[in-house]
PDB file of N, CA and C in Angstrom:
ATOM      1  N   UNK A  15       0.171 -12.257   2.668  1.00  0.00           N
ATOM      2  CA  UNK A  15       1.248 -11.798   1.822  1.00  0.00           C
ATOM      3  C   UNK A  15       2.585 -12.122   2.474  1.00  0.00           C
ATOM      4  N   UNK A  16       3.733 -12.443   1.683  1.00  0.00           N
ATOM      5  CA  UNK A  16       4.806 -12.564   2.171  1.00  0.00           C
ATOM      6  C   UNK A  16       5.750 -11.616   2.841  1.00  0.00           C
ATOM      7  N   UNK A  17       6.160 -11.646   3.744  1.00  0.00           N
ATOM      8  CA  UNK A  17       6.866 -10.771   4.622  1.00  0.00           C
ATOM      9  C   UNK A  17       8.144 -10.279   3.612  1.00  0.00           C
ATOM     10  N   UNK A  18       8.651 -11.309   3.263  1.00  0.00           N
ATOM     11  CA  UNK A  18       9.819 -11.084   2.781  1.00  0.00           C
ATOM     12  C   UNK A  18       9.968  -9.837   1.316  1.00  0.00           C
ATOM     13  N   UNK A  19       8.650 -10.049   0.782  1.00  0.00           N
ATOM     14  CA  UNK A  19       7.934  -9.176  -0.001  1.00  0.00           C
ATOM     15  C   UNK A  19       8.021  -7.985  -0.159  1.00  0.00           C
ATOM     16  N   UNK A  20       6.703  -7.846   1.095  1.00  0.00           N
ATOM     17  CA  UNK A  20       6.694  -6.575   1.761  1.00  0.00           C
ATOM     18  C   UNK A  20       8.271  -5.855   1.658  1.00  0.00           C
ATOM     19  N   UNK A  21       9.310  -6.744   2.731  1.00  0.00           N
ATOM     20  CA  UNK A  21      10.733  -5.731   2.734  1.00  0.00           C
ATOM     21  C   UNK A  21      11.128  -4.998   1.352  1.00  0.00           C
ATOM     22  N   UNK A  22      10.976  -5.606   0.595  1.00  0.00           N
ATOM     23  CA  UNK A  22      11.552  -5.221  -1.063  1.00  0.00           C
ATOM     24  C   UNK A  22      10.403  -4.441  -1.885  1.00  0.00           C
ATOM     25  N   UNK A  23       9.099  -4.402  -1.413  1.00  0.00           N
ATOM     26  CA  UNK A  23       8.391  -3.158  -2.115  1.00  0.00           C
ATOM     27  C   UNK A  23       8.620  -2.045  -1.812  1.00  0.00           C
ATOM     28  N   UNK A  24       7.958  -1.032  -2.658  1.00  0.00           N
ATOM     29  CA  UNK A  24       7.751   0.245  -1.904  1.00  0.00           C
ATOM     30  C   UNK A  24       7.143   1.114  -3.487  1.00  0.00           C
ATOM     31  N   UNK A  25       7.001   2.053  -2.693  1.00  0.00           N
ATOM     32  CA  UNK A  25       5.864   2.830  -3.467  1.00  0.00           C
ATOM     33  C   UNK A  25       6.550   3.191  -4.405  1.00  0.00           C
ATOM     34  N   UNK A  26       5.678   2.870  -5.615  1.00  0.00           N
ATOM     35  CA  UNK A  26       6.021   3.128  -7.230  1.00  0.00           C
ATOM     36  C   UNK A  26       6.369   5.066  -6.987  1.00  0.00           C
ATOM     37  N   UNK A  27       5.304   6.061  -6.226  1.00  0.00           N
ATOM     38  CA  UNK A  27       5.690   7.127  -7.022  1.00  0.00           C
ATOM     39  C   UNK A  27       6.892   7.572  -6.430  1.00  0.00           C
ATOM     40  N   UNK A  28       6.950   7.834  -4.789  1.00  0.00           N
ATOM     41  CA  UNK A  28       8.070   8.087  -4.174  1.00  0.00           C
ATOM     42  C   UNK A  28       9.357   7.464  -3.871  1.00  0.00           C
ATOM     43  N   UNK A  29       9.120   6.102  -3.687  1.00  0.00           N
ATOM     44  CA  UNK A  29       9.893   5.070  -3.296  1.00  0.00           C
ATOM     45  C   UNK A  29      10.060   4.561  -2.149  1.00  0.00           C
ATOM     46  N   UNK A  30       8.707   5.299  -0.978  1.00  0.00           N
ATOM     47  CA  UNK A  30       9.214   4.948   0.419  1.00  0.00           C
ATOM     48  C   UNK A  30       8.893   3.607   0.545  1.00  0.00           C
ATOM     49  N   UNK A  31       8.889   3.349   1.679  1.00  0.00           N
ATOM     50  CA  UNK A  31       8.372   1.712   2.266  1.00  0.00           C
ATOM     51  C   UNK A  31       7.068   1.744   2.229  1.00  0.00           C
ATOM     52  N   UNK A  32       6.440   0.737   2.266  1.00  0.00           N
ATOM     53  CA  UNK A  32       4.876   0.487   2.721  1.00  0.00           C
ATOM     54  C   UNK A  32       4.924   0.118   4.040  1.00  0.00           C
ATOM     55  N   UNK A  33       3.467   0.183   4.289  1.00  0.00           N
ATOM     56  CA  UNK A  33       2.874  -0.565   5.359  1.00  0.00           C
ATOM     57  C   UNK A  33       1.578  -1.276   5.093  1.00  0.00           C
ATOM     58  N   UNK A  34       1.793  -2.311   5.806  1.00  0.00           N
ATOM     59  CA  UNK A  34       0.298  -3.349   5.321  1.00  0.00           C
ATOM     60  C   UNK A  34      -0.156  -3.652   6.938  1.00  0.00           C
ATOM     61  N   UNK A  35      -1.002  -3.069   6.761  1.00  0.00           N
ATOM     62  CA  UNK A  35      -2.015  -3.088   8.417  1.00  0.00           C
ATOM     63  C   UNK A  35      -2.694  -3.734   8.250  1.00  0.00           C
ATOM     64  N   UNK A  36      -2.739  -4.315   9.681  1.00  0.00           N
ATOM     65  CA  UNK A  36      -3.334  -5.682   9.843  1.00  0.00           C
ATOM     66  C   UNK A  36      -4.950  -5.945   9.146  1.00  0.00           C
ATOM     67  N   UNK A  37      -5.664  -7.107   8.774  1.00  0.00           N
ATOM     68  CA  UNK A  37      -7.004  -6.843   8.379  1.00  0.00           C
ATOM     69  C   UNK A  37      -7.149  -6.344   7.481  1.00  0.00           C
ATOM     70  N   UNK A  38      -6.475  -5.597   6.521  1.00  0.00           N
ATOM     71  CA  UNK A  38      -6.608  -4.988   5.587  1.00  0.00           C
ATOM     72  C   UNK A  38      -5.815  -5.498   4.036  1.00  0.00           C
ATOM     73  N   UNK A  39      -6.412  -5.778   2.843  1.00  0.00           N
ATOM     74  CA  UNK A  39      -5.932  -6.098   2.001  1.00  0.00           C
ATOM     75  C   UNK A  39      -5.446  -5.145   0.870  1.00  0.00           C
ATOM     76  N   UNK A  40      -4.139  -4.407   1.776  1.00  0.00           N
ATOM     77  CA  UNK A  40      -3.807  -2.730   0.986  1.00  0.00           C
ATOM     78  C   UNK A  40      -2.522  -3.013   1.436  1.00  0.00           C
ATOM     79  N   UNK A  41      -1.857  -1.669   0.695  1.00  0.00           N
ATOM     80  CA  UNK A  41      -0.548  -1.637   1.198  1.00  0.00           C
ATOM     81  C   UNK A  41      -0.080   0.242   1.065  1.00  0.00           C
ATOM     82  N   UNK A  42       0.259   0.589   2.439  1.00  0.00           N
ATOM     83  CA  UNK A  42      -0.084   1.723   2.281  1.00  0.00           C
ATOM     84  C   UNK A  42       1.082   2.518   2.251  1.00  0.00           C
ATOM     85  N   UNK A  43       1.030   3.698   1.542  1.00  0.00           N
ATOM     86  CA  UNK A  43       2.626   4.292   1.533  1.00  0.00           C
ATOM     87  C   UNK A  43       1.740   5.930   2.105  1.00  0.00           C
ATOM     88  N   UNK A  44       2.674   5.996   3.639  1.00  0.00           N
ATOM     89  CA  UNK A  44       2.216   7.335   4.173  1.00  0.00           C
ATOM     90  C   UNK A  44       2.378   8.639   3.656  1.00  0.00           C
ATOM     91  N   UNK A  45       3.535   8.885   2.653  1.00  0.00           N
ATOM     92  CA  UNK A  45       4.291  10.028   2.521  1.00  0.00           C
ATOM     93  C   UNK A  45       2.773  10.418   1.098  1.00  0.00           C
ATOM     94  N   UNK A  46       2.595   9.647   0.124  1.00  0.00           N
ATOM     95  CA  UNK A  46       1.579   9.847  -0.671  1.00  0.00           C
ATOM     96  C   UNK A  46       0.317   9.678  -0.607  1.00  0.00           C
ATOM     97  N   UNK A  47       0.037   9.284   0.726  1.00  0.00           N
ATOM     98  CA  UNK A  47      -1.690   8.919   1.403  1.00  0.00           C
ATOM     99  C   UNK A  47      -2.233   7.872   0.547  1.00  0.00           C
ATOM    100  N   UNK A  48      -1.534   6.811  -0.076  1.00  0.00           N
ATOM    101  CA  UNK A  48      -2.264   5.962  -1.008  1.00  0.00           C
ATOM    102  C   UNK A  48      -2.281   4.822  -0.259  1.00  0.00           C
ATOM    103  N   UNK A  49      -3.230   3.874  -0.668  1.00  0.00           N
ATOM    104  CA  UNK A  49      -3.222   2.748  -0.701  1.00  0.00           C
ATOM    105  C   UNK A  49      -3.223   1.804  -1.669  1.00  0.00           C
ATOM    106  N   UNK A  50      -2.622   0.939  -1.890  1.00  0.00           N
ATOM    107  CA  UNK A  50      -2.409  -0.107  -3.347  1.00  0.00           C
ATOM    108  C   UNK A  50      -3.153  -1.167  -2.507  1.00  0.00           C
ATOM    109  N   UNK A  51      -4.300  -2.169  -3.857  1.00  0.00           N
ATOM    110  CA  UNK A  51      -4.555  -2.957  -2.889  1.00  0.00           C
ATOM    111  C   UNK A  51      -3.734  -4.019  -3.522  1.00  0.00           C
ATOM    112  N   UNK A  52      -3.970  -5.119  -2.706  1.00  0.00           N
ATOM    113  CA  UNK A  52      -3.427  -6.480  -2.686  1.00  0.00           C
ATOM    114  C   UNK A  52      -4.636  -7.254  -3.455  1.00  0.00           C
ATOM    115  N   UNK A  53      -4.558  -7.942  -4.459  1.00  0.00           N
ATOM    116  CA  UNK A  53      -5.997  -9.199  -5.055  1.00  0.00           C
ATOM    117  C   UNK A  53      -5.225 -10.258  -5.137  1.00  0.00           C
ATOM    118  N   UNK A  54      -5.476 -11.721  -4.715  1.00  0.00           N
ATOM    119  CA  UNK A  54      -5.107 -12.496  -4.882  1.00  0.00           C
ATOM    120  C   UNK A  54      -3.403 -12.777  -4.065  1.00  0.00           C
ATOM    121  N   UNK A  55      -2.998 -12.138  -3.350  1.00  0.00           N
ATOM    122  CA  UNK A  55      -1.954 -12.134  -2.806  1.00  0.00           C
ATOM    123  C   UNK A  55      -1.017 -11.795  -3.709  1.00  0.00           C
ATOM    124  N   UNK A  56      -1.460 -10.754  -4.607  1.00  0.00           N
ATOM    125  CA  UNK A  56      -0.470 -10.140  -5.535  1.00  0.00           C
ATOM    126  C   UNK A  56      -0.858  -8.822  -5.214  1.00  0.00           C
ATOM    127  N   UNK A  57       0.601  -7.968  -4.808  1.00  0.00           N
ATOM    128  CA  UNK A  57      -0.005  -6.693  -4.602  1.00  0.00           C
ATOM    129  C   UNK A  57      -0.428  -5.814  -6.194  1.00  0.00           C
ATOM    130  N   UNK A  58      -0.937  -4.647  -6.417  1.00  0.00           N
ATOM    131  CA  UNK A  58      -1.468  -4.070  -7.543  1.00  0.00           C
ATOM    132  C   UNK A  58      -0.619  -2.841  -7.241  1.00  0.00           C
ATOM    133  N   UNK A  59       0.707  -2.386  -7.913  1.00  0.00           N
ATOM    134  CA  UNK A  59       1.337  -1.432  -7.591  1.00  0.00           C
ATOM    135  C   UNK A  59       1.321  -0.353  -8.734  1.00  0.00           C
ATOM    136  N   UNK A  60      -0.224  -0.116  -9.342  1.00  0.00           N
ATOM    137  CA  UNK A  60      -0.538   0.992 -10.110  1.00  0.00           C
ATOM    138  C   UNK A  60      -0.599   2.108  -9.643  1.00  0.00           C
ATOM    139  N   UNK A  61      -0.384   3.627 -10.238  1.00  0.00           N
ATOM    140  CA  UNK A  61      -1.098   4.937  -9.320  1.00  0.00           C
ATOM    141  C   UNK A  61      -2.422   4.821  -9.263  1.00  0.00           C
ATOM    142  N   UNK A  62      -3.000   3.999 -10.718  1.00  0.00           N
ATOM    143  CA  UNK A  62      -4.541   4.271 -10.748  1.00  0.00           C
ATOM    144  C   UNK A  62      -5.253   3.296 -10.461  1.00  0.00           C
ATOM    145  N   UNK A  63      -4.650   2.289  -9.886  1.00  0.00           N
ATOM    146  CA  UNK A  63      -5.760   1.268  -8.866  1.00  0.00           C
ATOM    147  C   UNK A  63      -5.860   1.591  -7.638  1.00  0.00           C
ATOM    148  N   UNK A  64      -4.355   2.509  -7.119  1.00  0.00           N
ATOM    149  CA  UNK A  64      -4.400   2.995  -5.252  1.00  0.00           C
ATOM    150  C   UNK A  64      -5.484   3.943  -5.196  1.00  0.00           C
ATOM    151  N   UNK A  65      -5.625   4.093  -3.606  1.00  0.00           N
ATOM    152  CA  UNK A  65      -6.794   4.787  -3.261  1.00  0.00           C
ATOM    153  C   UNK A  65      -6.386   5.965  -2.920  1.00  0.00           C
ATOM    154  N   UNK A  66      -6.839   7.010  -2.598  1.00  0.00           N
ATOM    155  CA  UNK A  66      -6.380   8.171  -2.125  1.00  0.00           C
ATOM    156  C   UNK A  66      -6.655   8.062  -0.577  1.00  0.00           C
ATOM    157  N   UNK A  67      -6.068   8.329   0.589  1.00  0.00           N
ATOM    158  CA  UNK A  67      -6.706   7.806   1.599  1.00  0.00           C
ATOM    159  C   UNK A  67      -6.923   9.609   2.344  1.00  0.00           C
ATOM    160  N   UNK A  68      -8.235   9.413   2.506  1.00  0.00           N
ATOM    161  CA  UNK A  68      -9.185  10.785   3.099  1.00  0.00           C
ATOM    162  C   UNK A  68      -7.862  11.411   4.370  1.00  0.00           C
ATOM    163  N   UNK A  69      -8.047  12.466   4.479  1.00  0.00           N
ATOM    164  CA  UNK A  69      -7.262  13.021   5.799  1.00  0.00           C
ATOM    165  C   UNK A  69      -7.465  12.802   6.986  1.00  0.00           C
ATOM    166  N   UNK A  70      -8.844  12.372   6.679  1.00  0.00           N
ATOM    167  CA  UNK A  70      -9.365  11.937   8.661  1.00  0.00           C
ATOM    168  C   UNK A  70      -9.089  10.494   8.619  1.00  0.00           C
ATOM    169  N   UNK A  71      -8.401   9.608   7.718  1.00  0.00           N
ATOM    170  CA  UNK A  71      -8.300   8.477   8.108  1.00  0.00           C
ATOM    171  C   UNK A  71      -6.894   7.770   8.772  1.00  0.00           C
ATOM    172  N   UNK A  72      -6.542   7.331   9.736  1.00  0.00           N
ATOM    173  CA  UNK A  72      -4.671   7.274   9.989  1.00  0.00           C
ATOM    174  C   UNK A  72      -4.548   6.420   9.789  1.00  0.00           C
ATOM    175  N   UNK A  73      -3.262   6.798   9.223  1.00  0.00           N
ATOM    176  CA  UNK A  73      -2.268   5.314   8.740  1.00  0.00           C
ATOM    177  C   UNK A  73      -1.658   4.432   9.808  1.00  0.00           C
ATOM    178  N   UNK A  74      -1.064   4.885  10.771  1.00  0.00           N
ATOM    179  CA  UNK A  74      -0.187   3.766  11.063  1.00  0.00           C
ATOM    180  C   UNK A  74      -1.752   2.938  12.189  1.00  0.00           C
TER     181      UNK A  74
END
């Protein structure tokens, strides 16, 4: 995915920044525990395609 990208997204519900960790084809916004994934090098910035991400799992 493009870096430059990344700078200019951010999470549809809150608006924070993402993070896209390495190996992983997501993009994660901490403040809402979601993950949006990425298909095709297009990210998917729905509420109802992100994942909910479990409490035992860490973000950064």
């Amino acid at each position: 995915m493009d870096p430059k990208l990344l700078e200019i997204l951010v999470c549809p519900l809150c608006k924070g920044p993402l993070i896209k960790k390495m190996g992983r084809s997501e993009l994660i916004c901490s403040p809402c525990r979601l993950a949006f994934p990425i298909r095709n090098d297009i990210p998917v910035m729905l509420q109802q395609e992100a994942r909910e991400l479990p409490a035992d799992e860490e973000i950064k």
